[in-house]
């Protein structure tokens, strides 16, 4: 039943090279007796060319780098598995991995940022790539998507222009991994088709708390094809079990310095700890006869189909459960390609997708140095490969036989052409005059951005306004700012008024008159997820900590899957109230509140007295409060929160929650279970928006 998964595992195992045993050798297998000194004349040189080990070692080192991806250079990957729940999709597609619940398909997923180079920070404002390689028994299928459902341009021929505009400017290579600069916004102002994706880029979606807490989208309209060759249009969706959550912009900027690997580390740590992230694959299906029922063109990747209009129907679950062994061999060398299709799935004529189908193979040829990259372990299908493609750089296979052509008799006519089970291109009748142009329905740019804006919750809308104010505020050319503001006015007057107010600009006289209905599914508040699994809680402790209380609260929260770390002024351990010690996971000097989802101040009168006098500890709590995070305190910890003005006096029964600050006066084993319950309830909501958005009820 799990044979494909096991096949991939076996395949990968057979390539593993153990570095932890055996002797140090050259690439030719010759054992070496030293690798710290070159062979020299005497002790002081000169070094000799005869030292083949030194020359080989340095030469290999000189060639370690391959070109980074032109876009999506920075990423993180993981292995996992996908399994459909039932066979219902079998009515629409012959793809077995989507329709047979007995089949578990191995996958490799690579998440990425788009604009930054390989060494850039994870928490920049950007789209995130969400590329999945399914190693199916019928060949590899790649779903190369993003965490936004729409793209910036409609036709692939504009991709180089768009990417050149968003990348660092060519004269001084500034700024790295940032959209807040003149060339991007000049492009945006001239290309209103970018506006929908730009609104997503200014939204919280561009600042994911975790790769594990992002939606994924196939973006384009694809086709599912059944056994009779009948096609149905499809949009693919990934929904994370943990819900969709974001960072605040202020946090992102700090994390970029404090832990530039924040998203990468988070994925790695959770998988290593056995907390495997999961996504539900869903589809929106549109029968062929409804192709022209929409106000927009189904082939336009800057538009989405609201879920309220065409529901997303669940298909199966993907779990990521294994970290790679080697970043370069797996995550860097993985080669995705939109044209890696299997039977039962096909393209549409989306002009963005059509050029992608050219681009991905082309880019791998230069990036991976030749045509044999499909033989790399990470890219190898589990399905058998047999064809007459031969030679080229990096040929690892040893093809056998004399006939390297089809058709042949010398090789017994092999490999044979498949009849049943072969990939069939969907057949469509086309008629039209050739032209460099695009359909009339592609030329409407404001309705869907307005729908997105109108679907936002209060805090999400606030963040969009702040993001526009930040990005446009950074421009050096005021005329670009004005042109963008005119577009915003065409999207929505309120949006333009609010952004103009932040920038101290006059509101343009243009406006948009069309009415749109909101799509509540576009707000990430519609996907809160359940519980607090994998949320990170910082617990501030010092000498004299209430160890019993800490144990009681920690085990209750750990029982719900949260991750707790104790922080103190120093590493090592602290003394507990009444004897014993409590280990310190991190010293305060090495972390910051922005790296956690919530903060607890542990009790113990002496401990709390020293925490209260410790500037970094108090700052830690206040900053978490400013970022609308849940804060809790028990015993003397509650008094500290009161002293620094964050919590009211607890009520008579000793337990209270105000604006996401949860306190109990109880300590030790007397701490009521309701304390951890109340803290978990606030943490599950991720933020206490009321603290920073006063219009939002508690
Ligand atoms: Fe890509 N894109 N793209 N793209 N893309 C690449 O392929 C390209 C587009 C996406 O983790 C490149 O192997 C063109 C849309 C992801 O390895 C390159 C066009 C979407 C990844 C390329 C697009 C994506 C890439 C760079 C317009 C979302 C990372 C290196 C026609 C649906 C995959 C590489 C990974 C990577 C070209 C538009 C997603 C240069 C020409 C739309 C997730 O081939």
XYZ file of C-alpha atoms and ligand atoms in Angstrom:
742
model
C 0.000 0.000 0.000
C 2.849 2.392 0.805
C 5.060 0.949 -1.891
C 5.699 4.183 -3.818
C 6.747 5.934 -0.664
C 9.041 3.070 0.227
C 10.452 2.999 -3.295
C 11.440 6.657 -3.038
C 12.910 6.090 0.395
C 14.958 3.123 -0.849
C 16.098 5.152 -3.837
C 17.282 7.989 -1.602
C 18.908 5.572 0.864
C 20.968 4.046 -1.912
C 22.524 7.453 -2.603
C 23.379 8.312 0.973
C 27.093 8.726 1.582
C 28.123 8.129 5.178
C 30.700 10.659 6.309
C 30.861 9.302 9.834
C 32.813 6.114 9.170
C 35.608 4.736 7.015
C 38.807 6.484 5.947
C 39.332 9.891 4.372
C 39.991 9.338 0.674
C 40.376 11.275 -2.565
C 37.510 11.219 -5.071
C 39.294 8.207 -6.582
C 39.065 6.267 -3.330
C 42.767 6.575 -2.449
C 43.283 6.879 1.317
C 45.105 10.022 2.473
C 47.279 10.463 5.537
C 46.883 14.194 6.054
C 44.701 17.031 4.882
C 45.952 20.025 6.888
C 49.349 20.556 5.245
C 50.285 20.617 1.581
C 53.218 18.556 0.364
C 56.184 20.968 0.349
C 59.893 21.098 -0.210
C 61.101 20.999 3.357
C 58.936 22.520 6.085
C 58.559 25.934 4.526
C 57.795 25.244 0.879
C 57.248 25.884 -1.914
C 54.184 23.598 -2.272
C 54.332 20.909 -4.952
C 51.957 20.358 -7.856
C 52.493 16.694 -7.152
C 50.087 17.023 -4.210
C 47.089 15.686 -6.134
C 45.003 15.528 -2.968
C 45.472 19.254 -2.264
C 44.752 20.182 -5.886
C 41.638 18.022 -6.068
C 40.346 19.338 -2.739
C 40.784 22.987 -3.739
C 39.447 22.474 -7.260
C 36.319 20.829 -5.938
C 35.869 23.649 -3.466
C 36.256 26.239 -6.239
C 33.340 24.613 -8.043
C 30.984 24.200 -5.069
C 28.472 26.817 -6.103
C 25.878 26.574 -8.822
C 23.904 29.587 -10.030
C 21.171 30.410 -7.571
C 17.598 30.446 -8.845
C 16.825 33.680 -10.707
C 13.734 33.956 -8.520
C 12.846 31.901 -5.429
C 16.565 31.617 -4.621
C 16.039 31.253 -0.897
C 14.092 28.258 0.245
C 13.603 25.382 2.642
C 12.414 21.882 1.813
C 10.950 18.793 3.436
C 9.766 15.316 2.496
C 6.334 13.963 3.203
C 3.395 12.048 1.851
C 0.064 12.680 0.254
C -3.032 10.520 0.338
C -6.534 11.178 -1.019
C -9.403 10.666 1.467
C -11.789 8.993 -0.918
C -12.064 8.286 -4.605
C -14.646 10.986 -5.421
C -12.328 12.873 -7.786
C -12.131 9.728 -9.948
C -15.171 11.007 -11.844
C -13.016 13.861 -13.143
C -9.460 12.568 -13.495
C -7.496 9.410 -14.193
C -4.629 10.568 -11.938
C -4.439 7.688 -9.448
C -2.537 9.584 -6.785
C -5.559 11.907 -6.446
C -8.241 9.261 -6.574
C -7.079 6.035 -4.907
C -7.086 6.236 -1.094
C -4.917 3.103 -1.012
C -2.079 5.012 -2.665
C 0.233 7.090 -0.506
C 2.469 9.231 -2.694
C 5.864 10.502 -1.509
C 6.354 14.254 -1.906
C 9.083 16.841 -1.576
C 7.993 20.417 -0.904
C 10.141 23.524 -1.248
C 8.953 26.782 0.286
C 10.702 29.963 -0.761
C 10.769 33.716 -0.864
C 10.850 35.174 -4.363
C 12.863 38.361 -4.656
C 15.799 37.892 -2.291
C 19.043 36.138 -3.033
C 20.035 32.863 -1.372
C 21.432 34.517 1.729
C 18.598 36.990 2.284
C 16.380 37.010 5.355
C 13.249 34.862 5.591
C 10.893 37.474 6.996
C 10.860 40.012 4.188
C 7.650 41.297 2.596
C 7.251 38.913 -0.325
C 5.212 36.180 -1.952
C 6.156 32.685 -0.783
C 6.701 29.825 -3.217
C 4.973 26.541 -2.347
C 6.260 23.939 -4.802
C 5.330 20.272 -4.421
C 6.842 17.333 -6.267
C 4.632 14.244 -6.153
C 6.646 11.092 -6.939
C 3.677 9.155 -8.335
C 3.814 5.636 -9.764
C 2.845 7.197 -13.117
C 5.678 9.716 -13.121
C 6.517 12.947 -11.296
C 3.853 15.621 -11.000
C 4.923 19.113 -9.879
C 2.433 21.618 -8.490
C 4.560 24.775 -8.499
C 2.395 27.247 -6.621
C 2.551 30.274 -4.363
C 0.914 31.382 -1.124
C -1.139 33.991 -3.049
C -3.924 32.810 -5.377
C -3.134 35.456 -7.999
C -0.029 36.601 -9.843
C 1.294 40.042 -10.768
C 1.133 39.766 -14.541
C -1.108 38.096 -17.077
C 1.370 37.063 -19.774
C 4.711 35.341 -19.189
C 6.495 37.603 -21.667
C 6.378 40.347 -19.010
C 8.020 38.206 -16.321
C 11.588 39.460 -16.947
C 10.320 43.074 -16.715
C 8.450 42.416 -13.496
C 11.351 40.554 -11.906
C 13.870 43.205 -12.977
C 11.618 45.845 -11.416
C 11.300 44.116 -8.045
C 14.898 42.878 -7.760
C 17.631 45.188 -6.419
C 18.130 48.110 -8.785
C 20.783 47.382 -11.417
C 23.092 50.370 -10.860
C 23.831 49.803 -7.153
C 22.178 46.435 -6.343
C 20.062 48.028 -3.605
C 17.728 47.108 -1.889
C 18.048 43.392 -1.148
C 14.785 41.407 -0.865
C 12.567 44.466 -0.596
C 9.761 45.827 -2.719
C 9.920 49.345 -1.224
C 11.872 51.013 -4.013
C 11.245 53.154 -7.072
C 11.601 50.591 -9.853
C 8.957 48.191 -8.538
C 6.392 50.940 -7.962
C 7.159 52.590 -11.298
C 6.321 49.232 -12.900
C 3.173 48.846 -10.772
C 1.936 52.339 -11.656
C 2.308 51.565 -15.357
C 0.832 48.039 -15.187
C -2.520 48.028 -13.404
C -2.772 44.256 -13.924
C -0.322 44.017 -10.988
C -2.716 45.695 -8.536
C -4.553 42.624 -7.293
C -1.369 40.739 -6.395
C 0.063 44.006 -5.036
C -2.804 44.219 -2.537
C -1.974 40.671 -1.428
C 1.680 41.733 -1.191
C 0.746 44.642 1.089
C -1.383 42.314 3.228
C -0.458 40.037 6.117
C -0.178 37.150 3.648
C 3.243 38.468 2.651
C 4.515 38.073 6.243
C 3.808 34.441 7.185
C 4.436 33.433 10.800
C 5.498 30.036 9.495
C 5.653 28.079 6.253
C 3.453 25.645 8.164
C 0.765 28.301 8.506
C 0.351 29.350 4.880
C -2.226 28.553 2.273
C -0.923 27.398 -1.100
C -2.463 27.953 -4.518
C -1.814 26.501 -7.960
C -2.814 29.989 -9.252
C -3.534 29.042 -12.866
C -6.629 27.286 -14.077
C -5.587 23.730 -14.980
C -7.587 20.830 -16.371
C -8.506 17.478 -14.911
C -9.075 14.880 -17.618
C -11.165 11.716 -17.198
C -10.845 8.327 -18.908
C -12.986 9.512 -21.835
C -10.785 12.542 -22.437
C -13.442 14.863 -20.998
C -11.876 17.837 -19.209
C -12.962 19.902 -16.209
C -11.259 23.162 -15.240
C -9.597 23.076 -11.841
C -7.940 25.432 -9.366
C -5.750 23.786 -6.708
C -5.680 24.938 -3.068
C -3.628 23.890 -0.027
C -5.131 24.727 3.389
C -2.922 24.382 6.475
C -4.320 22.455 9.454
C -2.682 24.968 11.805
C -4.585 27.886 10.278
C -3.151 30.935 8.515
C -1.131 33.264 10.742
C 1.194 36.165 10.142
C 3.899 38.254 11.709
C 3.610 41.985 12.263
C 5.804 44.192 10.084
C 7.731 45.465 13.092
C 8.449 41.859 14.099
C 9.544 40.933 10.568
C 12.100 43.678 10.465
C 13.528 42.734 13.840
C 13.551 39.007 13.094
C 15.442 39.668 9.850
C 18.347 40.656 12.095
C 17.798 38.421 15.127
C 17.102 35.196 13.251
C 17.276 35.575 9.454
C 16.487 31.831 9.198
C 13.266 32.168 11.179
C 10.896 30.386 8.751
C 13.488 27.844 7.693
C 14.376 27.004 11.291
C 10.721 26.797 12.299
C 10.001 24.189 9.605
C 13.106 22.198 10.451
C 12.579 22.282 14.229
C 8.949 21.232 14.072
C 9.638 18.306 11.779
C 12.628 17.270 13.887
C 10.381 17.379 16.985
C 7.783 15.150 15.310
C 5.238 17.961 15.004
C 4.494 17.328 11.360
C 2.729 20.080 9.414
C -0.334 19.098 7.397
C -2.286 20.622 4.537
C -5.577 19.711 2.973
C -5.521 19.667 -0.825
C -8.747 21.102 -2.227
C -10.088 21.756 -5.708
C -12.475 24.213 -7.272
C -14.044 22.506 -10.271
C -15.563 24.370 -13.208
C -17.274 22.365 -15.948
C -16.086 23.212 -19.449
C -19.468 24.632 -20.447
C -19.132 27.295 -17.727
C -15.798 28.572 -19.063
C -17.264 31.915 -20.109
C -19.664 32.418 -17.195
C -17.260 34.674 -15.296
C -16.758 38.460 -15.498
C -13.083 37.748 -16.002
C -11.225 35.280 -18.188
C -10.515 31.917 -16.550
C -7.099 32.062 -18.222
C -6.200 35.294 -16.411
C -3.891 34.452 -13.482
C -4.468 37.871 -11.878
C -8.037 36.814 -10.977
C -9.388 34.286 -8.500
C -12.688 32.478 -8.246
C -14.293 33.352 -4.897
C -14.808 30.257 -2.768
C -18.316 31.425 -1.991
C -19.039 31.107 -5.712
C -17.236 27.822 -6.438
C -16.526 25.931 -3.208
C -13.154 24.340 -2.502
C -13.805 20.613 -2.165
C -11.364 18.535 -0.089
C -9.350 15.843 -1.864
C -6.611 14.591 0.438
C -4.002 15.362 3.067
C -0.315 16.100 2.767
C 1.946 15.607 5.799
C 5.586 16.716 5.868
C 7.477 14.371 8.135
C 11.166 14.285 7.250
C 13.904 16.860 6.978
C 16.431 16.502 4.152
C 19.864 15.095 4.957
C 21.758 17.641 2.919
C 20.570 21.097 1.909
C 22.490 21.306 -1.344
C 21.848 17.793 -2.638
C 18.129 17.966 -1.969
C 16.700 21.448 -1.445
C 19.083 23.284 -3.765
C 19.144 20.688 -6.519
C 15.440 19.965 -6.627
C 14.154 20.998 -10.043
C 10.482 21.817 -10.388
C 8.772 22.203 -13.716
C 5.171 23.151 -14.450
C 5.255 20.770 -17.401
C 5.937 17.768 -15.159
C 2.416 16.391 -15.559
C 0.878 12.980 -15.125
C -2.055 11.384 -16.898
C -5.335 12.974 -15.866
C -3.988 16.546 -15.397
C -3.324 19.050 -18.175
C -2.687 22.729 -18.904
C -4.947 25.430 -20.123
C -3.979 28.187 -22.549
C -3.232 30.626 -19.694
C -0.471 32.756 -21.302
C 1.441 32.921 -18.030
C 1.423 29.166 -17.638
C 2.404 28.587 -21.248
C 5.648 30.527 -20.839
C 6.315 28.878 -17.505
C 6.170 25.570 -19.345
C 9.123 26.776 -21.381
C 11.005 28.532 -18.590
C 11.449 25.873 -15.928
C 13.218 23.308 -18.098
C 15.327 26.055 -19.616
C 16.405 27.441 -16.235
C 17.342 23.967 -14.898
C 19.686 23.454 -17.854
C 21.856 26.347 -16.795
C 21.338 25.978 -13.072
C 22.071 22.257 -12.909
C 24.584 22.252 -15.723
C 23.129 19.999 -18.394
C 20.242 17.813 -19.449
C 20.666 14.948 -16.960
C 19.403 16.692 -13.813
C 16.385 14.364 -13.673
C 18.850 11.673 -12.595
C 19.738 13.521 -9.387
C 18.317 11.554 -6.448
C 15.910 14.310 -5.447
C 14.513 14.587 -8.967
C 14.360 10.898 -9.904
C 10.872 9.529 -10.410
C 9.877 6.285 -8.698
C 8.290 5.297 -12.009
C 10.612 3.436 -14.387
C 12.439 5.611 -16.922
C 13.311 4.272 -20.379
C 13.999 6.309 -23.515
C 16.685 7.046 -26.080
C 17.786 10.401 -24.735
C 21.501 9.963 -24.175
C 24.863 11.486 -23.232
C 25.377 15.043 -21.982
C 27.008 16.388 -18.809
C 26.389 14.329 -15.713
C 25.128 11.142 -17.337
C 24.951 8.709 -14.430
C 23.040 5.918 -16.082
C 24.788 3.286 -18.179
C 22.355 2.695 -21.015
C 22.650 -0.768 -22.516
C 22.142 -2.064 -26.015
C 22.974 -0.979 -29.552
C 19.788 0.734 -30.654
C 19.450 4.311 -29.424
C 16.502 5.233 -31.584
C 12.805 4.601 -32.053
C 11.605 2.645 -33.953
C 14.123 -0.183 -34.014
C 14.314 -3.884 -34.598
C 17.850 -4.363 -33.244
C 16.701 -3.599 -29.708
C 13.602 -5.728 -30.064
C 11.553 -2.585 -30.670
C 12.134 -1.434 -27.083
C 11.229 0.565 -25.218
C 7.699 0.098 -26.506
C 5.183 2.875 -26.975
C 2.495 2.735 -24.338
C -1.124 2.475 -25.345
C -3.296 2.380 -22.258
C -1.757 4.315 -19.426
C 0.174 6.747 -21.633
C -0.156 10.482 -21.082
C -2.737 11.915 -23.472
C -2.680 15.615 -24.292
C -6.123 17.086 -23.946
C -7.527 17.647 -27.378
C -9.079 21.021 -28.118
C -10.147 22.668 -31.348
C -8.630 26.091 -31.863
C -9.216 28.739 -34.455
C -7.933 32.302 -34.564
C -5.642 34.736 -36.316
C -2.184 35.052 -34.819
C -1.631 38.324 -32.995
C 0.482 39.784 -30.206
C -2.336 40.716 -27.856
C -4.693 39.577 -25.127
C -8.411 39.021 -24.728
C -10.773 41.897 -23.882
C -11.791 40.290 -20.594
C -8.196 40.507 -19.353
C -8.407 44.310 -19.349
C -10.277 44.967 -16.106
C -7.987 45.574 -13.171
C -9.859 47.067 -10.227
C -12.811 44.840 -9.270
C -10.917 41.999 -7.642
C -8.463 44.222 -5.719
C -11.547 46.015 -4.389
C -13.149 42.688 -3.449
C -9.968 41.714 -1.597
C -9.815 45.044 0.258
C -13.502 44.849 1.151
C -13.047 41.320 2.529
C -10.390 42.233 5.062
C -10.929 42.273 8.813
C -10.212 45.561 10.601
C -6.626 44.675 11.602
C -5.865 43.270 8.147
C -7.091 46.487 6.533
C -5.008 48.561 8.965
C -1.926 46.578 8.014
C -2.534 47.098 4.295
C -2.752 50.859 4.795
C 0.423 50.821 6.895
C 2.224 48.719 4.285
C 1.329 51.114 1.453
C 2.414 54.038 3.623
C 5.750 52.327 4.332
C 6.467 51.237 0.769
C 5.362 54.434 -0.952
C 6.983 56.496 1.775
C 10.337 54.985 0.803
C 10.115 56.143 -2.823
C 12.485 58.872 -3.910
C 10.277 60.041 -6.802
C 7.046 61.685 -5.601
C 5.427 61.360 -9.028
C 5.474 57.543 -8.764
C 3.759 57.798 -5.368
C 1.055 59.979 -6.921
C 0.461 57.605 -9.805
C 0.093 54.647 -7.437
C -2.318 56.629 -5.275
C -4.491 57.250 -8.321
C -4.754 53.505 -8.822
C -5.661 53.032 -5.169
C -8.454 55.589 -5.595
C -9.751 53.556 -8.529
C -9.750 50.474 -6.305
C -11.468 52.038 -3.292
C -11.901 55.598 -2.061
C -11.475 54.693 1.608
C -8.199 52.896 0.878
C -6.888 55.913 -1.031
C -8.007 58.396 1.642
C -6.339 56.414 4.402
C -3.061 55.907 2.528
C -3.020 59.549 1.426
C -3.512 60.653 5.042
C -0.521 58.558 6.164
C 1.639 60.042 3.410
C 0.347 63.585 3.825
C -0.879 63.626 0.204
C -3.933 65.006 -1.538
C -6.527 62.373 -2.469
C -6.723 62.036 -6.262
C -9.944 63.074 -7.978
C -10.526 59.717 -9.702
C -12.735 57.019 -8.293
C -14.178 53.601 -9.007
C -17.933 53.219 -9.082
C -18.521 49.488 -9.415
C -19.976 47.555 -6.486
C -18.463 44.285 -5.396
C -19.446 41.767 -2.800
C -16.880 40.743 -0.249
C -15.464 37.211 -0.189
C -15.047 36.359 3.514
C -12.805 33.410 2.592
C -10.125 35.910 1.488
C -9.601 37.124 5.028
C -7.084 34.961 6.789
C -9.264 35.247 9.875
C -11.494 32.717 8.084
C -8.777 30.088 8.619
C -7.842 30.335 12.315
C -6.890 26.656 12.671
C -7.478 24.802 15.873
C -5.663 24.872 19.178
C -2.139 25.944 20.029
C -0.013 23.085 18.701
C 3.571 24.232 17.935
C 3.022 27.798 19.205
C 6.150 28.993 20.981
C 5.820 30.348 24.506
C 8.641 32.149 26.323
C 8.632 31.569 30.095
C 10.597 34.147 32.066
C 12.276 32.709 35.145
C 14.929 33.721 37.686
C 16.430 32.381 40.918
C 13.620 31.537 43.323
C 11.166 30.483 40.600
C 7.983 28.675 41.604
C 9.027 25.337 40.094
C 5.805 23.521 41.031
C 3.670 26.213 39.418
C 5.928 26.219 36.363
C 5.620 22.454 36.026
C 1.837 22.558 36.406
C 1.319 25.280 33.812
C 3.979 23.977 31.412
C 2.663 20.447 31.346
C -0.888 21.680 30.716
C 0.284 23.778 27.755
C 2.687 21.124 26.448
C -0.191 18.684 26.622
C -1.887 20.847 24.019
C 1.171 20.723 21.780
C 2.680 24.145 22.606
C 6.458 24.542 22.762
C 7.753 26.213 25.934
C 11.223 27.644 26.473
C 12.517 28.978 29.786
C 14.448 32.248 29.524
C 16.600 33.823 32.218
C 19.238 36.504 32.561
C 21.897 33.806 32.169
C 22.211 30.309 30.726
C 22.592 27.096 32.737
C 20.006 26.834 35.481
C 18.243 28.845 38.165
C 17.529 27.879 41.771
C 13.926 26.976 42.558
C 11.913 28.385 45.461
C 12.346 25.944 48.341
C 15.315 24.094 46.765
C 16.251 22.298 43.559
C 16.985 23.845 40.170
C 15.202 24.581 36.908
C 17.137 24.407 33.611
C 17.345 27.556 31.468
C 16.718 26.896 27.775
C 18.046 30.254 26.538
C 19.588 33.336 28.034
C 17.644 36.519 27.396
C 20.639 37.998 25.598
C 20.275 35.469 22.759
C 16.572 35.872 22.031
C 13.817 38.438 21.726
C 10.060 38.475 22.231
C 9.564 38.681 18.455
C 10.650 35.047 18.188
C 7.735 33.818 20.354
C 3.960 33.657 20.088
C 3.275 34.325 23.760
C 4.966 35.093 27.085
C 4.474 33.722 30.587
C 5.975 35.275 33.700
C 6.523 32.480 36.201
C 5.908 33.047 39.910
C 8.141 32.934 42.990
C 8.489 36.227 44.923
C 12.297 36.388 44.762
C 12.363 35.439 41.086
C 9.832 38.072 40.198
C 11.645 40.718 42.183
C 14.790 40.127 40.130
C 12.840 39.963 36.863
C 11.159 43.275 37.742
C 14.576 44.883 38.127
C 15.920 43.356 34.925
C 15.516 45.821 32.014
C 15.709 43.251 29.181
C 13.126 41.021 30.919
C 10.671 43.897 31.386
C 11.278 45.069 27.820
C 10.604 41.516 26.627
C 7.149 41.511 28.212
C 6.255 45.049 27.130
C 7.285 44.386 23.549
C 5.185 41.223 23.415
C 2.287 43.308 24.717
C 2.873 45.905 22.005
C 2.786 43.139 19.386
C -0.639 42.036 20.654
C 0.595 38.703 21.969
C -0.940 36.729 24.819
C 0.777 37.343 28.141
C 0.298 35.332 31.303
C 1.542 35.486 34.879
C 0.987 33.277 37.871
C 1.631 33.922 41.576
C 4.126 36.730 41.943
C 4.369 36.836 38.122
C 0.857 38.282 38.128
C 1.968 41.089 40.452
C 4.820 41.943 38.099
C 2.375 42.328 35.216
C 0.278 44.582 37.418
C 3.299 46.624 38.469
C 4.341 47.292 34.878
C 0.784 48.317 34.076
C -0.318 45.412 31.890
C -2.953 43.746 34.008
C -5.662 44.767 36.436
C -5.953 43.444 39.952
C -7.211 39.862 39.593
C -10.796 39.318 40.730
C -11.760 37.658 44.008
C -11.295 34.109 42.761
C -7.762 35.011 41.769
C -8.037 34.494 37.982
C -8.639 37.136 35.354
C -8.119 37.966 31.662
C -8.130 41.499 30.321
C -7.044 42.331 26.783
C -5.249 39.016 26.432
C -3.317 39.312 29.693
C -4.155 36.237 31.775
C -3.243 36.253 35.461
C -3.789 34.181 38.545
C -2.689 35.019 42.070
C -2.448 31.309 42.858
C 0.906 29.585 42.922
C 2.415 26.112 43.007
C 0.009 23.216 42.755
C -2.910 25.531 43.609
C -2.854 27.147 40.163
C -6.290 26.332 38.738
C -6.449 24.369 35.486
C -8.529 27.274 34.159
C -5.380 29.430 34.050
C -3.716 27.328 31.341
C -7.096 26.972 29.604
C -7.579 30.732 29.501
C -4.018 31.351 28.290
C -4.399 28.682 25.588
C -7.663 30.220 24.452
C -6.012 33.607 23.889
C -2.977 31.993 22.238
C -5.187 30.053 19.832
C -6.510 33.384 18.531
C -2.867 34.309 17.841
C -3.202 38.041 18.515
C -5.182 40.300 20.775
C -6.094 42.802 18.085
C -8.119 44.929 20.475
C -4.864 46.209 21.962
C -3.812 47.803 18.703
C -7.051 48.108 16.736
C -9.548 49.716 19.024
C -12.486 49.169 16.710
C -12.236 45.400 17.172
C -14.183 43.889 20.046
C -12.267 41.699 22.518
Fe 8.132 30.751 -11.386
N 10.075 30.423 -11.846
N 7.897 31.777 -13.106
N 6.215 31.257 -10.865
N 8.340 29.802 -9.652
C 10.949 29.750 -11.100
O 12.419 28.110 -11.884
C 8.763 31.785 -14.140
C 5.333 31.960 -11.624
C 7.369 29.540 -8.724
O 11.234 25.933 -5.166
C 12.255 29.502 -11.809
O 13.687 26.477 -10.956
C 8.208 32.484 -15.278
C 4.009 31.856 -11.080
C 7.921 28.811 -7.617
O 12.498 25.504 -6.904
C 12.021 30.094 -13.201
C 6.981 32.910 -14.872
C 4.137 31.079 -9.953
C 9.269 28.643 -7.923
C 10.621 30.630 -13.075
C 6.785 32.456 -13.514
C 5.516 30.721 -9.835
C 9.496 29.267 -9.200
C 13.478 29.990 -11.090
C 5.974 33.721 -15.662
C 3.058 30.675 -8.956
C 10.324 27.994 -7.068
C 14.243 28.747 -10.692
C 5.609 33.114 -16.898
C 1.985 29.897 -9.508
C 10.421 26.524 -7.294
C 13.457 27.651 -11.149
C 11.471 25.939 -6.384
C 10.732 29.292 -9.858
C 10.016 31.221 -14.103
C 5.616 32.758 -12.785
C 5.992 29.908 -8.757
C 13.050 31.113 -13.664
C 8.894 32.711 -16.593
C 2.720 32.457 -11.658
C 7.198 28.328 -6.367
O 12.038 29.113 -14.188
